[in-house]
Amino acid sequence: MSAPAEEKSSFVINGKSWSGAVHPLKRLLDTIREDVGLTGTKEGCGEGECGACTVFLDGQVVMSCMVPTCQAEGKQITTIEGLAENGRLHPMQESFAQEGGAQCGICTPGMIMAAVAYARDPGSAEDMREALAGNLCRCTGYIRIFEAVKKAMAK
Amino acid sequence: MPDVLTTPAYRWVGHNPPRKESLEKVTGSAKYLDDLKFEGCLHGKTVRSTVPHGRIKKISFEPGVPWDEFTVVTARDIPGKNVVSLIELDQPFLADGLVRHMAEPVVLLAHPDKGMAEKAVKRVHIEYEELPAILTIEESLAGGNIQYGKDNIFKKYHIQKGDPESVWPKADVVIEGEYWTGPQEQLYIEPQGVVAVASPTGGVTVWGSMQCPFYVHKGLKPLFNLPDDRVRVIYTVTGGGFGGKEEYPTLPAGHAALLSWKAGGRPVKIVYDRMEDMWATTKRHPCKTRVKAAFTKDGKLLALKVDATMDGGAYVTLSTVVLSRGTLHAFGPYACDHVVIDTRAVFTNSPPYGAFRGFGAPQTIFPLELHLHRAACELGIEPHELRRRNLLHQGDRMATGQVMQEETGLEGLMWKAMDESKYLEKTKAYREHNRSSTRIKKGVALALFFHGAGFTGSGEVFLDSKAGLELTRDGAVRILSANTEIGQGSFTTHSQIVAEELRIPYEMVEVAVPDTAVVPNSGPTVASRTCMVVGELLRRAASDLKEVLVKSGALAGNGHTPSEFRAAAGKYLQRFGELKVYSKYKPPPDVSWDDKTYTGSAYAAYAWACYVADLEIDMATYQAQMKDFVAVQEVGRVIHPVIAAGQIEGGVAQAIGWALYEDVALKQGVMQNCQLTNYILPTTADTPPIRVFFYENPYQNGPFGAKGLGELPMDGPAPAIAAAVAFALGDRIIPRIPILPETILDAIS
């Protein structure tokens, strides 16, 4: 029993190049949190059910707990920390804050990522409920989240 | 915007300022426990029992693992007392010789590499001499295998008003039924997590995801034989609790501290993965209830008898108080002359059941409300009309003898809920629909209920809470309270209350991190007490702080601008160095409670509500699907309408889960489906529109009239949903939850 071997890995995260030594099968979630040092992406279940670890990989929504780091090689990753531009909140972040879309906040980064993806391409899902069905929230009953998404999309 | 029927005359109360911590939460910069970095941190793991009851014969460590790199702790390493200090002193931090439930902690491991720590858990082998286990309430009460006291009963309560036995023979109709509510997992999305630094020289410091820092503090002192000031517990941003982080965090906090103590004071982090969290931590108490009710033929409730038994699990933990709250909510908001309530919590070899939003009340409200629906069907009276004829009004006496001082307003709440849900139109239309449709059956039903805010009876007096305020160096005000922000918005509502009382901007109020070395013990963050009880302590502290500033001459007594307040604070601090003002709990003058007879004012204040559930059942799949939900309640003054509505909506969704989806599959007394793939939470697709309406009847002893509301929404949905299912199935009552497709199939075949 020993620690696994590491290999060089590189990708672009929130517009900045990153490279470091990680095991190729290390979960992208862990690489983002432990190696890159961005802890906004959360772990809720570790099996792709709760969506707390949602990030964009080359613009696609993925559950980063289900993606081995080697699959991100050379790709573009966006996390919750990459949404604000020049210190200005993304409209989705702003409306989540205003409408009470965040309560305990642990699902919020993943929920906002899923909502941003839906807002960019509303045709990607039948409706908002379907678009967010992969992101669990235990606090809100989703009602304030729907309000927040609708408001951000109306902006 | 949520619908509040009120005329807010205040600057901050009744408004929706941004939550104190929302910026951090929407940007991902909020630091939850697992986001914190500690130099040289070890990763702690827990080796747990794999039998429900047995003697530990041998613990062995498999060769091939570099055990010299690990810190290993067993019960023998505990420097103080191996007991979790709660109500009874029966639960060990680590099993010592005997295990009493599956997943009980036996051995602790820590290693610098998280992966190594995880793998090593399976390389520790514990051999047992298995002993007979008690796995159900029936086995516990059968008496053949006694593992607690003389009869396996942790606690019993008896409430009696009048003499129901004398009524049964005389009544027109007597209806009996038996009901079951299953366990439920809190399922906060952030699992349990703690970091500890502990050594004989430095004492014990713990950071963690928790509701009640002082519970952890109380639990750790005897574990290490340390005085108050050598144990420090610091709250970190907490990703949901729902009761699951009320008493439980003391265990992992103790475990991490024991590992750190043995590892020479290196920090040790314990974060459960989802499976361990679901397998090992507390759940809502399962409860079996028999209800017997006597009526006149026109629906007057003459007598009521409720007999409820909760499964407490293998240690007492909070079962006695959960049972108490269940007992005190078992008779509902009805006037009845003859009531008897008998309840008990019993031992089984299951992991201890624990605190969960509602705290026993949902378990007894469910059987009563569903029983009234059943009675209405049998009597041929509309369910709302049966309720209306028996509602509790001002001046009526509850089963505990408490005389209602306020008008409950229940009838108005009921009509509002019926209006908003189009209840009467729907009952007519759905009956019509169900006659012709074989595939989709529709149902609509209501439930009426109350929830008592704050600790039961004399509980708040025993808590003796203290909260305070201090002036900051830049002339603002900081809240000093042990009450934690777990998503319910307490940092925000407390700040609104203080800002309102001091007449300063909300932005001038800060909240100190709940840290036992900094804040006073304002009691646990539980029991719908944080806004009502602690909020009032803070309001009084604010009033006192203002008076101190005025008396010192720094502040004018007849109003001030924010800058005048800042200047006054600066002047005061320059002269006196600091200003901290504390206030202590005082029971409202008209509230008294007798623990011996269980009579008196069980709660100082009640929130009242009527909820309506509207659903469909697909008779091909037997899946019930919520279509609409209306929640009307009277909660005193609403401090922050958006936060309040969010609490109600979230509680309703959690209760929909309990009623329709969340099935804890038990084997050997422990949960088997410990994953989110097989324990089903309501998603966006399962949650209907939840329409929330507040009435405000300001409560004189709450801050600006506020009462508690956090647990209320857990109480009403399940009985309303079960009654709507009965409606859809042609008045066929399914007396148990969760109502899964299989449950419906079983009931109709």
Coordinates of C-alpha atoms in Angstrom, one line a residue, chain B residues 452-639:
Chain B
G452 CA -44.5 25.5 19.5
A453 CA -41.5 27.8 19.3
G454 CA -38.5 27.6 21.6
F455 CA -37.6 24.9 24.1
T456 CA -40.4 22.9 25.6
G457 CA -41.9 23.9 29.0
S458 CA -39.1 25.0 31.4
G459 CA -36.4 24.2 28.8
E460 CA -35.6 27.9 28.1
V461 CA -35.3 28.6 31.8
F462 CA -32.7 25.7 32.2
L463 CA -30.8 26.9 29.1
D464 CA -30.4 30.3 30.8
S465 CA -29.2 31.8 27.6
K466 CA -27.1 34.9 27.3
A467 CA -26.4 37.0 24.2
G468 CA -24.8 40.3 23.7
L469 CA -23.5 43.2 21.6
E470 CA -20.2 45.1 21.5
L471 CA -19.1 48.3 19.9
T472 CA -16.4 47.9 17.3
R473 CA -13.5 50.2 16.9
D474 CA -15.0 51.9 13.9
G475 CA -18.2 52.7 15.8
A476 CA -20.3 49.9 14.5
V477 CA -22.0 47.1 16.5
R478 CA -21.1 43.4 16.6
I479 CA -23.5 40.7 17.7
L480 CA -22.1 38.2 20.2
S481 CA -24.1 35.0 20.1
A482 CA -23.4 31.3 19.8
N483 CA -26.2 30.9 17.3
T484 CA -25.0 29.7 14.0
E485 CA -25.9 30.5 10.4
I486 CA -26.8 27.2 8.8
G487 CA -28.8 28.5 5.9
Q488 CA -31.8 29.8 7.8
G489 CA -30.6 33.4 7.7
S490 CA -30.0 34.0 11.4
F491 CA -27.0 36.3 10.9
T492 CA -29.3 38.5 8.8
T493 CA -32.5 38.5 10.8
H494 CA -30.5 39.1 14.1
S495 CA -28.8 42.0 12.4
Q496 CA -32.1 43.5 11.3
I497 CA -33.5 43.2 14.8
V498 CA -30.4 45.0 16.3
A499 CA -30.4 47.7 13.5
E500 CA -34.0 48.3 14.1
E501 CA -33.7 48.7 17.9
L502 CA -30.6 50.9 17.7
R503 CA -32.0 52.9 14.7
I504 CA -28.8 52.4 12.8
P505 CA -28.2 51.1 9.2
Y506 CA -28.3 47.3 8.8
E507 CA -24.8 47.6 7.3
M508 CA -23.5 48.9 10.7
V509 CA -24.3 45.6 12.4
E510 CA -21.7 42.8 12.2
V511 CA -21.9 39.3 13.5
A512 CA -19.0 37.7 15.4
V513 CA -18.1 34.2 14.4
P514 CA -19.7 31.8 16.9
D515 CA -16.5 30.8 18.8
T516 CA -16.9 29.6 22.4
A517 CA -13.8 31.7 23.4
V518 CA -15.5 34.9 22.1
V519 CA -19.3 34.6 22.4
P520 CA -21.6 33.9 25.4
N521 CA -23.7 30.7 25.4
S522 CA -26.9 31.9 23.9
G523 CA -28.1 28.3 23.6
P524 CA -28.3 25.9 20.7
T525 CA -29.4 26.7 17.2
V526 CA -32.5 24.5 17.3
A527 CA -36.2 24.4 18.2
S528 CA -37.3 27.4 16.1
R529 CA -35.8 29.5 18.9
T530 CA -33.0 31.5 17.2
C531 CA -35.0 34.4 15.9
M532 CA -37.7 34.4 18.6
V533 CA -35.7 33.8 21.8
V534 CA -32.2 34.8 20.9
G535 CA -33.5 37.6 18.7
E536 CA -35.3 39.1 21.7
L537 CA -32.2 38.8 23.9
L538 CA -30.3 40.8 21.2
R539 CA -33.1 43.4 21.0
R540 CA -33.0 43.9 24.7
A541 CA -29.2 44.1 24.6
A542 CA -29.5 46.7 21.9
S543 CA -31.9 48.7 24.0
D544 CA -29.6 48.5 26.9
L545 CA -26.6 49.5 24.8
K546 CA -28.4 52.5 23.6
E547 CA -29.2 53.4 27.2
V548 CA -25.6 53.1 28.3
L549 CA -24.5 55.4 25.4
V550 CA -27.2 57.9 26.3
K551 CA -26.5 57.9 30.0
S552 CA -22.8 58.4 29.4
G553 CA -23.7 61.6 27.6
A554 CA -22.2 60.3 24.3
L555 CA -25.5 59.9 22.5
A556 CA -28.5 62.2 22.5
G557 CA -31.6 60.5 23.8
N558 CA -34.0 61.8 21.2
G559 CA -32.8 60.2 18.0
H560 CA -29.5 60.1 16.0
T561 CA -28.1 59.8 12.6
P562 CA -25.7 56.9 11.7
S563 CA -22.7 59.3 11.9
E564 CA -23.9 60.6 15.3
F565 CA -24.1 57.0 16.5
R566 CA -20.6 56.3 15.2
A567 CA -19.3 59.4 16.9
A568 CA -20.9 58.5 20.1
A569 CA -19.5 55.0 20.0
G570 CA -16.1 56.4 19.3
K571 CA -16.4 58.9 22.2
Y572 CA -17.5 56.1 24.6
L573 CA -14.7 53.8 23.5
Q574 CA -12.1 56.5 23.9
R575 CA -13.2 57.1 27.5
F576 CA -14.0 53.6 28.7
G577 CA -12.0 51.3 26.4
E578 CA -14.8 48.9 25.4
L579 CA -18.5 48.4 25.6
K580 CA -20.1 44.9 25.8
V581 CA -23.7 44.6 26.8
Y582 CA -25.3 41.2 27.6
S583 CA -28.9 40.2 28.2
K584 CA -30.1 37.1 29.9
Y585 CA -33.3 35.0 29.2
K586 CA -36.3 35.9 31.4
P587 CA -39.4 33.7 31.0
P588 CA -42.5 35.6 29.9
P589 CA -44.6 36.4 33.0
D590 CA -47.6 34.3 32.0
V591 CA -45.7 31.2 31.2
S592 CA -45.3 28.3 33.7
W593 CA -44.8 24.6 33.3
D594 CA -44.9 21.6 35.6
D595 CA -42.5 18.9 34.4
K596 CA -43.9 16.4 36.9
T597 CA -47.5 16.5 35.8
Y598 CA -46.8 17.7 32.2
T599 CA -49.3 20.5 32.6
G600 CA -49.1 24.3 32.0
S601 CA -47.8 26.3 29.1
A602 CA -45.8 23.9 27.0
Y603 CA -44.6 26.7 24.7
A604 CA -44.7 30.4 25.2
A605 CA -45.7 30.9 21.6
Y606 CA -47.2 28.8 18.8
A607 CA -47.2 29.3 15.0
W608 CA -50.4 28.2 13.3
A609 CA -50.9 26.9 9.8
C610 CA -53.1 25.3 7.2
Y611 CA -51.5 23.6 4.2
V612 CA -53.1 22.2 1.1
A613 CA -51.5 19.4 -1.0
D614 CA -52.6 18.8 -4.6
L615 CA -51.3 15.7 -6.4
E616 CA -51.8 13.1 -9.1
I617 CA -51.2 9.4 -9.1
D618 CA -50.3 7.7 -12.3
M619 CA -52.1 4.3 -11.9
A620 CA -49.7 2.7 -14.4
T621 CA -46.6 3.4 -12.3
Y622 CA -48.3 4.2 -8.9
Q623 CA -46.1 7.2 -8.6
A624 CA -47.7 10.2 -6.8
Q625 CA -46.6 13.5 -8.2
M626 CA -47.1 16.8 -6.5
K627 CA -48.9 19.4 -8.6
D628 CA -49.4 22.4 -6.3
F629 CA -48.8 23.3 -2.7
V630 CA -50.3 26.1 -0.6
A631 CA -48.8 27.0 2.8
V632 CA -50.7 29.6 4.9
Q633 CA -49.3 30.4 8.3
E634 CA -49.3 32.9 11.2
V635 CA -45.8 33.3 12.6
G636 CA -46.0 36.6 14.4
R637 CA -44.0 39.4 12.8
V638 CA -42.1 38.3 9.7
I639 CA -38.6 39.8 10.1

